[in-house]
């Protein structure tokens, strides 16, 4: 009988979940407002819940509270819609002021019918350029994506380390649709301290066959796992992931965005 070749996939620096991974909701966070200190709010909530941070913990933080804390909130009453916004709004039967905000947040429009898909200034291709009504108090307000989600993640990770004296990685997540599959899933739009991609090219599978195209989006997978506990209507915008072993990394989540030259559908 032929002897199975040993896989060369594993390495001491590769992310792994061999020891088991646990996820915990962080309860007790208040409504976040512009200027709030998120690191203080998070550490206070963790202390009240008797959650003690450990080196290597990963906090997945919903984009919405990052945007609120940074003041990325727009009142539609302050917006004057352009003729382009009015034309799109008439076709879609939506508020032209909302459409104007979406246009201002867009680098280009991918399509405007039947839904508005845009490429944001960050390079994300998503519905409504990430402009969102949900989980924002009042009917007149919408949130925008953070100006620089990777910087936001880096700043929060640094502040949490100062408060906790522990090395905590941060992933900022947002909910994205997918063109070829139904349903929404959470992805990483900002990251600090954790690898965002795990490149398996030049390694072999368990049968010894070479892998030539496999690059895992591990930050997206972590964000998606945390999304199972974030319960949109229950107020759990922060989830702690513990037990996922990884080598600390300075990779930004922006690295996950496929370059325009490699975009198969542009």
PDB file of C-alpha atoms in Angstrom:
ATOM      1  CA  UNK A   1       0.000   0.000   0.000  1.00  0.00           C
ATOM      2  CA  UNK A   2       1.347   3.420  -0.940  1.00  0.00           C
ATOM      3  CA  UNK A   3       2.309   5.550   1.998  1.00  0.00           C
ATOM      4  CA  UNK A   4       0.429   8.867   2.242  1.00  0.00           C
ATOM      5  CA  UNK A   5       2.731  11.823   1.969  1.00  0.00           C
ATOM      6  CA  UNK A   6       2.759  14.093   4.980  1.00  0.00           C
ATOM      7  CA  UNK A   7       1.179  17.487   4.434  1.00  0.00           C
ATOM      8  CA  UNK A   8       3.423  20.525   4.573  1.00  0.00           C
ATOM      9  CA  UNK A   9       0.483  22.840   5.191  1.00  0.00           C
ATOM     10  CA  UNK A  10       1.048  23.269   8.906  1.00  0.00           C
ATOM     11  CA  UNK A  11       3.727  25.585  10.219  1.00  0.00           C
ATOM     12  CA  UNK A  12       4.477  27.115  13.578  1.00  0.00           C
ATOM     13  CA  UNK A  13       3.405  30.520  12.253  1.00  0.00           C
ATOM     14  CA  UNK A  14       0.164  29.396  10.641  1.00  0.00           C
ATOM     15  CA  UNK A  15      -3.132  30.331  12.302  1.00  0.00           C
ATOM     16  CA  UNK A  16      -4.712  27.356  13.992  1.00  0.00           C
ATOM     17  CA  UNK A  17      -7.731  26.423  16.054  1.00  0.00           C
ATOM     18  CA  UNK A  18      -6.413  23.041  17.235  1.00  0.00           C
ATOM     19  CA  UNK A  19      -6.852  23.853  20.897  1.00  0.00           C
ATOM     20  CA  UNK A  20     -10.451  24.926  20.402  1.00  0.00           C
ATOM     21  CA  UNK A  21     -11.930  28.370  19.897  1.00  0.00           C
ATOM     22  CA  UNK A  22     -14.443  30.072  22.194  1.00  0.00           C
ATOM     23  CA  UNK A  23     -16.600  33.101  21.438  1.00  0.00           C
ATOM     24  CA  UNK A  24     -18.205  35.356  24.048  1.00  0.00           C
ATOM     25  CA  UNK A  25     -20.614  38.253  23.747  1.00  0.00           C
ATOM     26  CA  UNK A  26     -19.545  41.362  25.606  1.00  0.00           C
ATOM     27  CA  UNK A  27     -22.694  42.533  27.417  1.00  0.00           C
ATOM     28  CA  UNK A  28     -23.452  45.879  28.968  1.00  0.00           C
ATOM     29  CA  UNK A  29     -22.220  48.324  26.347  1.00  0.00           C
ATOM     30  CA  UNK A  30     -24.273  51.543  26.362  1.00  0.00           C
ATOM     31  CA  UNK A  31     -25.499  53.406  23.283  1.00  0.00           C
ATOM     32  CA  UNK A  32     -22.384  54.882  21.697  1.00  0.00           C
ATOM     33  CA  UNK A  33     -22.221  58.576  20.795  1.00  0.00           C
ATOM     34  CA  UNK A  34     -19.739  60.792  18.978  1.00  0.00           C
ATOM     35  CA  UNK A  35     -16.581  61.249  21.018  1.00  0.00           C
ATOM     36  CA  UNK A  36     -17.116  58.275  23.320  1.00  0.00           C
ATOM     37  CA  UNK A  37     -13.972  56.426  24.364  1.00  0.00           C
ATOM     38  CA  UNK A  38     -14.573  52.909  23.050  1.00  0.00           C
ATOM     39  CA  UNK A  39     -11.587  51.360  24.816  1.00  0.00           C
ATOM     40  CA  UNK A  40     -12.936  52.663  28.126  1.00  0.00           C
ATOM     41  CA  UNK A  41     -16.488  51.483  27.369  1.00  0.00           C
ATOM     42  CA  UNK A  42     -15.253  48.035  26.345  1.00  0.00           C
ATOM     43  CA  UNK A  43     -12.959  47.506  29.339  1.00  0.00           C
ATOM     44  CA  UNK A  44     -15.656  48.726  31.726  1.00  0.00           C
ATOM     45  CA  UNK A  45     -18.189  46.330  30.187  1.00  0.00           C
ATOM     46  CA  UNK A  46     -15.703  43.452  30.379  1.00  0.00           C
ATOM     47  CA  UNK A  47     -14.965  44.183  34.046  1.00  0.00           C
ATOM     48  CA  UNK A  48     -18.662  44.272  34.948  1.00  0.00           C
ATOM     49  CA  UNK A  49     -19.170  40.961  33.119  1.00  0.00           C
ATOM     50  CA  UNK A  50     -16.124  39.495  34.920  1.00  0.00           C
ATOM     51  CA  UNK A  51     -14.368  38.893  31.633  1.00  0.00           C
ATOM     52  CA  UNK A  52     -10.595  39.128  32.011  1.00  0.00           C
ATOM     53  CA  UNK A  53      -8.678  39.762  28.805  1.00  0.00           C
ATOM     54  CA  UNK A  54      -5.751  37.496  27.892  1.00  0.00           C
ATOM     55  CA  UNK A  55      -2.847  37.862  25.487  1.00  0.00           C
ATOM     56  CA  UNK A  56      -3.957  36.738  22.041  1.00  0.00           C
ATOM     57  CA  UNK A  57      -7.637  37.576  22.522  1.00  0.00           C
ATOM     58  CA  UNK A  58      -9.375  38.955  19.449  1.00  0.00           C
ATOM     59  CA  UNK A  59     -12.169  41.501  19.710  1.00  0.00           C
ATOM     60  CA  UNK A  60     -14.529  41.707  16.764  1.00  0.00           C
ATOM     61  CA  UNK A  61     -16.227  45.106  16.862  1.00  0.00           C
ATOM     62  CA  UNK A  62     -19.226  46.039  14.749  1.00  0.00           C
ATOM     63  CA  UNK A  63     -18.559  48.898  12.346  1.00  0.00           C
ATOM     64  CA  UNK A  64     -21.637  50.728  13.567  1.00  0.00           C
ATOM     65  CA  UNK A  65     -20.225  51.638  16.989  1.00  0.00           C
ATOM     66  CA  UNK A  66     -16.907  52.678  15.450  1.00  0.00           C
ATOM     67  CA  UNK A  67     -18.781  55.022  13.118  1.00  0.00           C
ATOM     68  CA  UNK A  68     -20.875  56.440  15.957  1.00  0.00           C
ATOM     69  CA  UNK A  69     -17.846  57.061  18.171  1.00  0.00           C
ATOM     70  CA  UNK A  70     -15.992  58.750  15.302  1.00  0.00           C
ATOM     71  CA  UNK A  71     -18.957  60.906  14.363  1.00  0.00           C
ATOM     72  CA  UNK A  72     -19.537  59.269  10.985  1.00  0.00           C
ATOM     73  CA  UNK A  73     -23.253  60.045  11.235  1.00  0.00           C
ATOM     74  CA  UNK A  74     -25.169  62.272   8.816  1.00  0.00           C
ATOM     75  CA  UNK A  75     -28.518  63.990   9.331  1.00  0.00           C
ATOM     76  CA  UNK A  76     -30.515  63.832   6.115  1.00  0.00           C
ATOM     77  CA  UNK A  77     -32.045  67.209   6.938  1.00  0.00           C
ATOM     78  CA  UNK A  78     -28.643  68.758   6.173  1.00  0.00           C
ATOM     79  CA  UNK A  79     -28.386  67.194   2.691  1.00  0.00           C
ATOM     80  CA  UNK A  80     -29.312  68.874  -0.596  1.00  0.00           C
ATOM     81  CA  UNK A  81     -29.818  66.181  -3.273  1.00  0.00           C
ATOM     82  CA  UNK A  82     -28.221  66.604  -6.690  1.00  0.00           C
ATOM     83  CA  UNK A  83     -30.100  66.023  -9.959  1.00  0.00           C
ATOM     84  CA  UNK A  84     -28.389  62.631 -10.262  1.00  0.00           C
ATOM     85  CA  UNK A  85     -29.558  61.656  -6.772  1.00  0.00           C
ATOM     86  CA  UNK A  86     -33.091  62.814  -7.546  1.00  0.00           C
ATOM     87  CA  UNK A  87     -33.198  60.776 -10.762  1.00  0.00           C
ATOM     88  CA  UNK A  88     -31.980  57.587  -9.035  1.00  0.00           C
ATOM     89  CA  UNK A  89     -34.308  58.152  -6.071  1.00  0.00           C
ATOM     90  CA  UNK A  90     -37.306  58.517  -8.357  1.00  0.00           C
ATOM     91  CA  UNK A  91     -36.552  55.177 -10.031  1.00  0.00           C
ATOM     92  CA  UNK A  92     -35.939  53.404  -6.729  1.00  0.00           C
ATOM     93  CA  UNK A  93     -38.667  55.221  -4.773  1.00  0.00           C
ATOM     94  CA  UNK A  94     -36.198  56.258  -2.065  1.00  0.00           C
ATOM     95  CA  UNK A  95     -35.327  59.460  -0.263  1.00  0.00           C
ATOM     96  CA  UNK A  96     -33.164  61.538  -2.655  1.00  0.00           C
ATOM     97  CA  UNK A  97     -31.201  62.863   0.314  1.00  0.00           C
ATOM     98  CA  UNK A  98     -30.190  59.302   1.198  1.00  0.00           C
ATOM     99  CA  UNK A  99     -29.136  58.686  -2.401  1.00  0.00           C
ATOM    100  CA  UNK A 100     -27.056  61.869  -2.321  1.00  0.00           C
ATOM    101  CA  UNK A 101     -25.179  60.656   0.769  1.00  0.00           C
ATOM    102  CA  UNK A 102     -24.507  57.346  -0.992  1.00  0.00           C
ATOM    103  CA  UNK A 103     -23.175  59.176  -4.052  1.00  0.00           C
ATOM    104  CA  UNK A 104     -20.888  61.278  -1.852  1.00  0.00           C
ATOM    105  CA  UNK A 105     -19.482  58.110  -0.271  1.00  0.00           C
ATOM    106  CA  UNK A 106     -18.905  56.405  -3.645  1.00  0.00           C
ATOM    107  CA  UNK A 107     -15.902  56.226  -5.902  1.00  0.00           C
ATOM    108  CA  UNK A 108     -18.019  54.768  -8.694  1.00  0.00           C
ATOM    109  CA  UNK A 109     -21.465  53.289  -9.194  1.00  0.00           C
ATOM    110  CA  UNK A 110     -21.468  49.646 -10.197  1.00  0.00           C
ATOM    111  CA  UNK A 111     -25.220  49.542 -10.826  1.00  0.00           C
ATOM    112  CA  UNK A 112     -28.285  51.563  -9.930  1.00  0.00           C
ATOM    113  CA  UNK A 113     -31.101  49.133 -10.715  1.00  0.00           C
ATOM    114  CA  UNK A 114     -32.788  47.325  -9.031  1.00  0.00           C
ATOM    115  CA  UNK A 115     -30.443  48.106  -6.115  1.00  0.00           C
ATOM    116  CA  UNK A 116     -27.689  50.651  -5.720  1.00  0.00           C
ATOM    117  CA  UNK A 117     -24.277  48.976  -5.705  1.00  0.00           C
ATOM    118  CA  UNK A 118     -21.258  51.231  -5.335  1.00  0.00           C
ATOM    119  CA  UNK A 119     -17.518  51.093  -4.876  1.00  0.00           C
ATOM    120  CA  UNK A 120     -16.669  53.102  -1.773  1.00  0.00           C
ATOM    121  CA  UNK A 121     -13.688  55.386  -1.348  1.00  0.00           C
ATOM    122  CA  UNK A 122     -12.028  52.502   0.515  1.00  0.00           C
ATOM    123  CA  UNK A 123     -12.471  50.153  -2.461  1.00  0.00           C
ATOM    124  CA  UNK A 124     -15.311  48.019  -1.056  1.00  0.00           C
ATOM    125  CA  UNK A 125     -18.050  47.072  -3.512  1.00  0.00           C
ATOM    126  CA  UNK A 126     -21.276  46.924  -1.543  1.00  0.00           C
ATOM    127  CA  UNK A 127     -24.906  47.995  -1.367  1.00  0.00           C
ATOM    128  CA  UNK A 128     -25.485  51.716  -0.750  1.00  0.00           C
ATOM    129  CA  UNK A 129     -21.742  52.362  -0.257  1.00  0.00           C
ATOM    130  CA  UNK A 130     -22.158  51.194   3.339  1.00  0.00           C
ATOM    131  CA  UNK A 131     -24.598  53.997   4.228  1.00  0.00           C
ATOM    132  CA  UNK A 132     -27.076  52.554   6.708  1.00  0.00           C
ATOM    133  CA  UNK A 133     -30.253  53.498   8.627  1.00  0.00           C
ATOM    134  CA  UNK A 134     -30.290  50.534  11.025  1.00  0.00           C
ATOM    135  CA  UNK A 135     -29.404  50.776  14.718  1.00  0.00           C
ATOM    136  CA  UNK A 136     -29.220  54.566  14.606  1.00  0.00           C
ATOM    137  CA  UNK A 137     -31.581  56.494  16.886  1.00  0.00           C
ATOM    138  CA  UNK A 138     -34.024  58.718  14.972  1.00  0.00           C
ATOM    139  CA  UNK A 139     -35.489  58.553  11.476  1.00  0.00           C
ATOM    140  CA  UNK A 140     -33.304  61.318  10.088  1.00  0.00           C
ATOM    141  CA  UNK A 141     -29.828  59.853  10.712  1.00  0.00           C
ATOM    142  CA  UNK A 142     -27.650  57.442   8.754  1.00  0.00           C
ATOM    143  CA  UNK A 143     -24.180  56.129   9.496  1.00  0.00           C
ATOM    144  CA  UNK A 144     -21.237  56.072   7.106  1.00  0.00           C
ATOM    145  CA  UNK A 145     -18.351  53.642   7.068  1.00  0.00           C
ATOM    146  CA  UNK A 146     -15.346  54.791   9.123  1.00  0.00           C
ATOM    147  CA  UNK A 147     -12.969  56.986   7.126  1.00  0.00           C
ATOM    148  CA  UNK A 148     -10.059  54.558   7.688  1.00  0.00           C
ATOM    149  CA  UNK A 149     -11.214  51.304   9.314  1.00  0.00           C
ATOM    150  CA  UNK A 150      -7.686  49.880   9.597  1.00  0.00           C
ATOM    151  CA  UNK A 151      -6.506  52.969  11.451  1.00  0.00           C
ATOM    152  CA  UNK A 152      -9.581  52.770  13.682  1.00  0.00           C
ATOM    153  CA  UNK A 153      -8.731  49.134  14.496  1.00  0.00           C
ATOM    154  CA  UNK A 154      -5.089  50.014  15.188  1.00  0.00           C
ATOM    155  CA  UNK A 155      -6.017  52.892  17.489  1.00  0.00           C
ATOM    156  CA  UNK A 156      -8.538  50.788  19.411  1.00  0.00           C
ATOM    157  CA  UNK A 157      -6.101  47.873  19.778  1.00  0.00           C
ATOM    158  CA  UNK A 158      -3.426  50.230  21.100  1.00  0.00           C
ATOM    159  CA  UNK A 159      -5.812  51.856  23.594  1.00  0.00           C
ATOM    160  CA  UNK A 160      -7.068  48.468  24.807  1.00  0.00           C
ATOM    161  CA  UNK A 161      -3.506  47.275  25.332  1.00  0.00           C
ATOM    162  CA  UNK A 162      -2.740  50.316  27.493  1.00  0.00           C
ATOM    163  CA  UNK A 163      -5.825  49.733  29.614  1.00  0.00           C
ATOM    164  CA  UNK A 164      -5.649  45.952  29.916  1.00  0.00           C
ATOM    165  CA  UNK A 165      -1.870  45.410  29.640  1.00  0.00           C
ATOM    166  CA  UNK A 166      -2.710  42.543  27.298  1.00  0.00           C
ATOM    167  CA  UNK A 167      -2.045  42.061  23.583  1.00  0.00           C
ATOM    168  CA  UNK A 168      -5.521  42.193  22.048  1.00  0.00           C
ATOM    169  CA  UNK A 169      -6.135  42.094  18.310  1.00  0.00           C
ATOM    170  CA  UNK A 170      -9.070  44.002  16.844  1.00  0.00           C
ATOM    171  CA  UNK A 171     -11.233  43.258  13.809  1.00  0.00           C
ATOM    172  CA  UNK A 172     -13.842  45.754  12.665  1.00  0.00           C
ATOM    173  CA  UNK A 173     -16.678  43.924  10.945  1.00  0.00           C
ATOM    174  CA  UNK A 174     -19.542  44.894   8.694  1.00  0.00           C
ATOM    175  CA  UNK A 175     -22.337  42.963   7.040  1.00  0.00           C
ATOM    176  CA  UNK A 176     -21.995  42.491   3.288  1.00  0.00           C
ATOM    177  CA  UNK A 177     -24.177  40.855   0.673  1.00  0.00           C
ATOM    178  CA  UNK A 178     -22.777  38.494  -1.961  1.00  0.00           C
ATOM    179  CA  UNK A 179     -23.531  38.610  -5.691  1.00  0.00           C
ATOM    180  CA  UNK A 180     -23.798  34.857  -6.221  1.00  0.00           C
ATOM    181  CA  UNK A 181     -25.324  33.699  -2.936  1.00  0.00           C
ATOM    182  CA  UNK A 182     -28.352  34.714  -0.894  1.00  0.00           C
ATOM    183  CA  UNK A 183     -28.003  36.076   2.602  1.00  0.00           C
ATOM    184  CA  UNK A 184     -25.631  38.432   4.366  1.00  0.00           C
ATOM    185  CA  UNK A 185     -22.399  37.630   6.165  1.00  0.00           C
ATOM    186  CA  UNK A 186     -19.961  39.646   8.240  1.00  0.00           C
ATOM    187  CA  UNK A 187     -16.549  40.511   6.822  1.00  0.00           C
ATOM    188  CA  UNK A 188     -13.495  42.362   8.142  1.00  0.00           C
ATOM    189  CA  UNK A 189     -13.188  45.961   6.975  1.00  0.00           C
ATOM    190  CA  UNK A 190     -10.523  46.874   9.529  1.00  0.00           C
ATOM    191  CA  UNK A 191      -7.906  44.837  11.389  1.00  0.00           C
ATOM    192  CA  UNK A 192      -4.974  45.234  13.731  1.00  0.00           C
ATOM    193  CA  UNK A 193      -2.745  42.594  15.269  1.00  0.00           C
ATOM    194  CA  UNK A 194      -4.109  39.524  13.506  1.00  0.00           C
ATOM    195  CA  UNK A 195      -3.301  38.086  10.044  1.00  0.00           C
ATOM    196  CA  UNK A 196      -6.019  38.871   7.515  1.00  0.00           C
ATOM    197  CA  UNK A 197      -4.912  36.339   4.896  1.00  0.00           C
ATOM    198  CA  UNK A 198      -3.325  32.891   5.238  1.00  0.00           C
ATOM    199  CA  UNK A 199      -1.469  32.002   2.054  1.00  0.00           C
ATOM    200  CA  UNK A 200      -1.313  28.241   1.491  1.00  0.00           C
ATOM    201  CA  UNK A 201       0.256  28.436  -1.937  1.00  0.00           C
ATOM    202  CA  UNK A 202       3.461  26.362  -2.250  1.00  0.00           C
ATOM    203  CA  UNK A 203       2.225  23.997   0.485  1.00  0.00           C
ATOM    204  CA  UNK A 204       0.541  20.635  -0.059  1.00  0.00           C
ATOM    205  CA  UNK A 205      -2.791  19.154   0.945  1.00  0.00           C
ATOM    206  CA  UNK A 206      -3.079  16.013   3.082  1.00  0.00           C
ATOM    207  CA  UNK A 207      -2.668  13.846  -0.011  1.00  0.00           C
ATOM    208  CA  UNK A 208       0.544  15.592  -0.987  1.00  0.00           C
ATOM    209  CA  UNK A 209      -0.944  17.545  -3.887  1.00  0.00           C
ATOM    210  CA  UNK A 210       0.475  21.052  -4.336  1.00  0.00           C
ATOM    211  CA  UNK A 211      -1.791  24.002  -3.565  1.00  0.00           C
ATOM    212  CA  UNK A 212      -1.433  26.735  -6.151  1.00  0.00           C
ATOM    213  CA  UNK A 213      -4.326  29.134  -5.530  1.00  0.00           C
ATOM    214  CA  UNK A 214      -5.508  28.719  -1.934  1.00  0.00           C
ATOM    215  CA  UNK A 215      -5.400  31.915   0.129  1.00  0.00           C
ATOM    216  CA  UNK A 216      -7.738  31.900   3.129  1.00  0.00           C
ATOM    217  CA  UNK A 217      -9.402  35.151   4.246  1.00  0.00           C
ATOM    218  CA  UNK A 218      -9.029  34.348   7.946  1.00  0.00           C
ATOM    219  CA  UNK A 219     -10.076  37.812   9.155  1.00  0.00           C
ATOM    220  CA  UNK A 220     -13.338  37.467   7.237  1.00  0.00           C
ATOM    221  CA  UNK A 221     -13.871  34.013   8.733  1.00  0.00           C
ATOM    222  CA  UNK A 222     -13.325  35.357  12.261  1.00  0.00           C
ATOM    223  CA  UNK A 223     -15.674  38.280  11.586  1.00  0.00           C
ATOM    224  CA  UNK A 224     -18.321  35.918  10.242  1.00  0.00           C
ATOM    225  CA  UNK A 225     -18.037  33.625  13.263  1.00  0.00           C
ATOM    226  CA  UNK A 226     -18.479  36.600  15.599  1.00  0.00           C
ATOM    227  CA  UNK A 227     -21.463  37.730  13.560  1.00  0.00           C
ATOM    228  CA  UNK A 228     -23.386  34.686  14.801  1.00  0.00           C
ATOM    229  CA  UNK A 229     -23.390  36.247  18.285  1.00  0.00           C
ATOM    230  CA  UNK A 230     -23.947  39.884  17.346  1.00  0.00           C
ATOM    231  CA  UNK A 231     -27.741  39.591  17.016  1.00  0.00           C
ATOM    232  CA  UNK A 232     -28.690  42.778  15.167  1.00  0.00           C
ATOM    233  CA  UNK A 233     -31.612  43.705  17.434  1.00  0.00           C
ATOM    234  CA  UNK A 234     -30.115  42.697  20.794  1.00  0.00           C
ATOM    235  CA  UNK A 235     -27.244  45.161  21.213  1.00  0.00           C
ATOM    236  CA  UNK A 236     -24.100  42.996  21.225  1.00  0.00           C
ATOM    237  CA  UNK A 237     -21.686  44.891  18.953  1.00  0.00           C
ATOM    238  CA  UNK A 238     -18.508  43.380  20.465  1.00  0.00           C
ATOM    239  CA  UNK A 239     -17.571  39.694  20.515  1.00  0.00           C
ATOM    240  CA  UNK A 240     -14.473  38.179  22.131  1.00  0.00           C
ATOM    241  CA  UNK A 241     -12.737  35.317  20.319  1.00  0.00           C
ATOM    242  CA  UNK A 242     -10.368  33.262  22.456  1.00  0.00           C
ATOM    243  CA  UNK A 243      -8.232  30.245  21.612  1.00  0.00           C
ATOM    244  CA  UNK A 244      -7.516  31.061  17.980  1.00  0.00           C
ATOM    245  CA  UNK A 245      -3.743  30.815  17.801  1.00  0.00           C
ATOM    246  CA  UNK A 246      -1.981  33.145  15.402  1.00  0.00           C
ATOM    247  CA  UNK A 247       1.224  35.065  14.879  1.00  0.00           C
ATOM    248  CA  UNK A 248       0.688  38.798  15.551  1.00  0.00           C
ATOM    249  CA  UNK A 249       0.568  40.729  12.312  1.00  0.00           C
ATOM    250  CA  UNK A 250       0.355  44.296  11.081  1.00  0.00           C
ATOM    251  CA  UNK A 251      -1.573  43.314   7.943  1.00  0.00           C
ATOM    252  CA  UNK A 252      -4.436  45.735   7.215  1.00  0.00           C
ATOM    253  CA  UNK A 253      -7.855  44.445   6.235  1.00  0.00           C
ATOM    254  CA  UNK A 254      -7.510  46.567   3.093  1.00  0.00           C
ATOM    255  CA  UNK A 255      -5.146  43.840   1.873  1.00  0.00           C
ATOM    256  CA  UNK A 256      -8.183  41.591   1.348  1.00  0.00           C
ATOM    257  CA  UNK A 257      -9.636  43.901  -1.322  1.00  0.00           C
ATOM    258  CA  UNK A 258      -8.996  42.384  -4.737  1.00  0.00           C
ATOM    259  CA  UNK A 259      -6.934  44.758  -6.909  1.00  0.00           C
ATOM    260  CA  UNK A 260      -8.805  46.235  -9.869  1.00  0.00           C
ATOM    261  CA  UNK A 261      -6.345  44.513 -12.229  1.00  0.00           C
ATOM    262  CA  UNK A 262      -7.459  41.141 -10.831  1.00  0.00           C
ATOM    263  CA  UNK A 263     -11.192  41.921 -10.724  1.00  0.00           C
ATOM    264  CA  UNK A 264     -12.832  39.244 -12.867  1.00  0.00           C
ATOM    265  CA  UNK A 265     -16.063  41.202 -13.382  1.00  0.00           C
ATOM    266  CA  UNK A 266     -14.983  44.830 -13.768  1.00  0.00           C
TER     267      UNK A 266
END
